[in-house]
C-alpha atoms as one frame of an Amber mdcrd trajectory, in Angstrom:
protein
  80.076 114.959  80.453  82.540 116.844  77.814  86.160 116.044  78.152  84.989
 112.119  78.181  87.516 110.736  75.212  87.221 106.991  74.371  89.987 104.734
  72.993  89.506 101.051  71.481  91.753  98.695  72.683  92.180  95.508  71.126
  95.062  92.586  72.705  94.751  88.899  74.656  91.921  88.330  72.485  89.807
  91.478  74.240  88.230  93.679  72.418  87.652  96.951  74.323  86.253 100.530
  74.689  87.884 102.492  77.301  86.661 105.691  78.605  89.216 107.870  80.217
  89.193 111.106  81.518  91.241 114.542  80.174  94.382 113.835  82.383  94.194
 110.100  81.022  92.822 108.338  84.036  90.428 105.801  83.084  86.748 105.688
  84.331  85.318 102.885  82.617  85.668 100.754  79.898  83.139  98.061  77.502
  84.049  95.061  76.227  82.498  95.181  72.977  81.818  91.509  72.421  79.614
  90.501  75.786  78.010  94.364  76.048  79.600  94.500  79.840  80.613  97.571
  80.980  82.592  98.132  84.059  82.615 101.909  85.707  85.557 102.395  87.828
  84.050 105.548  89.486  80.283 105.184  89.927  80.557 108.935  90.490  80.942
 108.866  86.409  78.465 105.897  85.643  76.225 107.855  83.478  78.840 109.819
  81.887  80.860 106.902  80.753  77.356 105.007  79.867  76.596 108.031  77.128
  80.064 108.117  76.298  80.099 104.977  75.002  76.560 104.986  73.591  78.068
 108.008  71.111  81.330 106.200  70.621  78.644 103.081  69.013  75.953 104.446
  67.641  74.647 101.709  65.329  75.443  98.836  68.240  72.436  98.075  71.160
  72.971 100.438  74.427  75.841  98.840  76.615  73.862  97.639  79.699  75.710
  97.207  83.459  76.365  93.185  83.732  73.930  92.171  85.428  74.287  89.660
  88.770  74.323  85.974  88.420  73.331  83.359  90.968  76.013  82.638  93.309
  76.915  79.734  94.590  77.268  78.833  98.851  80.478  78.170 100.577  80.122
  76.063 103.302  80.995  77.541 106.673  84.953  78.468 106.982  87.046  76.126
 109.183  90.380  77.394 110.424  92.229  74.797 108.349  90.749  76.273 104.969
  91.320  80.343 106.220  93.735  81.624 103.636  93.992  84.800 106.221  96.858
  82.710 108.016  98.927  82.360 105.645 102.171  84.969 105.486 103.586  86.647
 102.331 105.850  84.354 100.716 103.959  80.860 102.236 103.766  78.698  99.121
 107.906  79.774  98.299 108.745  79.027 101.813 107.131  75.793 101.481 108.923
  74.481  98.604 112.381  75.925  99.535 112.139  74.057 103.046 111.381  70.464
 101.592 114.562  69.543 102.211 118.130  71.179 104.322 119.346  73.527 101.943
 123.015  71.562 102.417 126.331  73.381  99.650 125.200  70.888  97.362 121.463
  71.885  97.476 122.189  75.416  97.221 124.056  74.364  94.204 121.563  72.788
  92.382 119.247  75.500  93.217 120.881  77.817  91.612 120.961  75.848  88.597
 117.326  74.263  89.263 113.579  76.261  88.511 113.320  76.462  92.496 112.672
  79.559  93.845 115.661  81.131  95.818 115.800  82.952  99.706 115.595  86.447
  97.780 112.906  86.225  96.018 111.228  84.935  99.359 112.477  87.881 100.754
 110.784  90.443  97.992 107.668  88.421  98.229 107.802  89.587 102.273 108.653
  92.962 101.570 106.068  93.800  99.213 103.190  91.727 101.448 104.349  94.269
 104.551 104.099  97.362 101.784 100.479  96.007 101.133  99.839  95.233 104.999
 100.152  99.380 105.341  96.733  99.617 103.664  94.663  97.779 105.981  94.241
 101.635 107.903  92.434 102.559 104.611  89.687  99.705 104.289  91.872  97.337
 101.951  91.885  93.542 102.803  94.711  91.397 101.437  95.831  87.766 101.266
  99.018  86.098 100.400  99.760  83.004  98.483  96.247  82.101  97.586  96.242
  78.161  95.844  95.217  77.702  92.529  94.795  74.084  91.535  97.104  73.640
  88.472  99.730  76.501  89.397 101.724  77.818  92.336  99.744  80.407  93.808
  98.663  83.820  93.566 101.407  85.789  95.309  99.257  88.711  96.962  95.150
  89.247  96.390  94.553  92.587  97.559  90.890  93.862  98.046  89.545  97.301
  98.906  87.657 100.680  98.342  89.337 100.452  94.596  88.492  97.012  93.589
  90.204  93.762  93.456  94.194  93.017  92.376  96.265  90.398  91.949  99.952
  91.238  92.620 102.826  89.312  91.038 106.152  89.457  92.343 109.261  89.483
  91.054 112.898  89.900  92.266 115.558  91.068  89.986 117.793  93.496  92.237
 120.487  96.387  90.188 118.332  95.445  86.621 116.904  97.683  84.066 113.577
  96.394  83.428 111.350  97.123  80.167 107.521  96.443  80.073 105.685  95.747
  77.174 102.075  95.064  76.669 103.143  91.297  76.188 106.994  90.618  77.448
 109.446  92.257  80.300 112.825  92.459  79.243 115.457  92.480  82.189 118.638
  94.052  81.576 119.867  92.361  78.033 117.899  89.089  78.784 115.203  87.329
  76.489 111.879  88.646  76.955 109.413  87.354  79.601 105.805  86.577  79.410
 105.442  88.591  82.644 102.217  90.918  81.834 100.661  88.009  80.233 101.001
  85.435  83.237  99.793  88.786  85.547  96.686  89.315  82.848  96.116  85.539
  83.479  96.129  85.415  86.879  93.904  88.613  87.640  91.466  86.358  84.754
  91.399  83.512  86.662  90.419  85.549  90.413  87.979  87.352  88.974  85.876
  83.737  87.521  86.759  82.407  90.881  85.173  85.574  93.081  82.541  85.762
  90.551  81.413  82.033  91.398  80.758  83.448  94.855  79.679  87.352  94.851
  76.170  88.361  94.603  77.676  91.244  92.004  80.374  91.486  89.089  84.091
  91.574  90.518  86.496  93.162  88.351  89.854  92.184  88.994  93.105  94.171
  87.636  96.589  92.515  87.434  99.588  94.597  89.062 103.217  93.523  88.598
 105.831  94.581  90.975 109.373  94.653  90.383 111.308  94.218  93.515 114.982
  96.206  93.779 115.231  96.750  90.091 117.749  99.595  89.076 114.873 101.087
  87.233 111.583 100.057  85.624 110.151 101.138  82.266 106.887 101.140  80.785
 105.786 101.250  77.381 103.242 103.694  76.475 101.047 100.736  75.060 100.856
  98.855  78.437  97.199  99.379  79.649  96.475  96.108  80.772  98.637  95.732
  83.719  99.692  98.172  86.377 103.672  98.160  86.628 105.073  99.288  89.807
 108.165  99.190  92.186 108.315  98.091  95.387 108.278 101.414  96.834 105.544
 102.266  94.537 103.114  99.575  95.509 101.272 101.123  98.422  99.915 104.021
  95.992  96.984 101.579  95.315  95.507 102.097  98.467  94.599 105.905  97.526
  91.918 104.066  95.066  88.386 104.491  96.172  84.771 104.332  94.443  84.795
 100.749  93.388  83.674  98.685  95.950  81.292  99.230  99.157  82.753  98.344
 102.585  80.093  95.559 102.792  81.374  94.250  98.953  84.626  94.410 100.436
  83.970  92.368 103.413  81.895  89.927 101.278  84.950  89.731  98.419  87.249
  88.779 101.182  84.589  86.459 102.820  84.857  84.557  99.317  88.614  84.970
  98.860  90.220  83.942 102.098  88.313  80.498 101.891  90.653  77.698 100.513
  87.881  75.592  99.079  86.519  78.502  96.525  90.040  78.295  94.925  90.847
  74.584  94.504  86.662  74.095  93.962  86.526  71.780  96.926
């Protein structure tokens, strides 16, 4: 298909061909060290496929990853259904260990502990996601991870698999780099990294379970920041405001309905998280 171009991309320690399409929306991409490729739009499978193949001409054809055997989950229990929990659960949890008396709420301002707002942006942006469930998506809030807090919102539909990160910082300019976000005149953040981290450590985890390769993109959401700017350079991760969140749900041509259903069969089980 003309109009095809392809861009390397090279960062995290990924080396990368993506395909993208005139207007710049990408189609597909190849990681250039396994030989995976990973079509976005099956409608463009073959183009991307012979796009690549000219883009490498002295390397073997990319080939589709092929499916790996899956291990069982045991039958769900209500105690291990990760479809209970509300947005926010795993913040709630830690900022109700003890009465928030004057001179708790002083410490926590001064402590790591997470405060009532950002509980509150977690909530808002798990109701913006909630909106999509009228367009086929699934989604699931504060999934467990064993050696980390949780996995704020795992949303899972007709255009793949995301993990959404959260964060609250209301009137601030924010800037987004491929690596750091920089909030008003603060120190940089390792915000896109910890999102490029997270969405790594879904996809192994869904991967351990699905008959089929799950490709899982990170998406960070800035909650009542003044405004939100992304460098040219950031591919990796999707950037979005809270009002802005809900435009993933006009994503189709990823998944199946029935790889939907059997992605969020696999992801709303507790036990496929903390591997017990």
């Amino acid at each position: 298909m003309e109009g095809l171009r392809v861009t390397s991309w090279k960062r995290f320690g990924h080396d990368r061909l993506y395909v993208d399409l005139p207007d710049g929306t990408s189609v597909g991409w190849a990681d250039r060290r396994s030989g995976d490729v990973v079509c976005l739009r099956p409608s463009y499978r073959d183009a991307v496929l012979d796009a690549i193949a000219r883009h490498t001409p002295t390397a073997a054809p990319p080939s589709v990853p092929r499916s790996s055997p899956r291990r069982e989950l045991p039958p769900l229990t209500p105690e291990n259904d990760l479809a209970r929990r509300r947005p926010g659960a795993t913040l709630h949890d830690r900022l109700t260990r003890r009465a928030p008396g004057p001179l708790a709420h002083a410490r926590l301002r001064l402590s790591r502990r997470p405060s009532p707002r950002a509980l509150a942006a977690e909530r808002r942006v798990g109701a913006e996601l909630h909106r999509l469930g009228r367009y086929g998506w699934r989604v699931l809030h504060s999934v467990p991870l064993p050696r980390e807090p949780d996995i704020a919102h795992l949303l899972i539909g007709p255009g793949g698999v995301f993990t959404v990160t959260t964060k609250h910082h209301p009137g601030q300019a924010v800037h987004v780099t491929p690596t750091t976000a920089t909030i008003g005149q603060g120190p940089p953040r390792p915000y896109p990294l910890t999102s490029l981290t997270e969405s790594t450590r879904a996809r192994t985890t869904l991967e351990h379970f699905c008959a089929f390769p799950v490709s899982v993109h990170p998406v960070l959401v800035f909650v009542a920041a003044s405004a939100v700017d992304v460098a040219p350079a950031q591919r990796a991760v999707r950037v979005y405001q809270d009002r802005q969140v809900s435009g993933l749900g006009s994503l189709t041509g990823v998944l199946t309905p029935a790889q939907v259903e059997e992605v969020y069969r696999v992801a709303r089980d507790r036990r496929a998280w903390l591997g017990v």
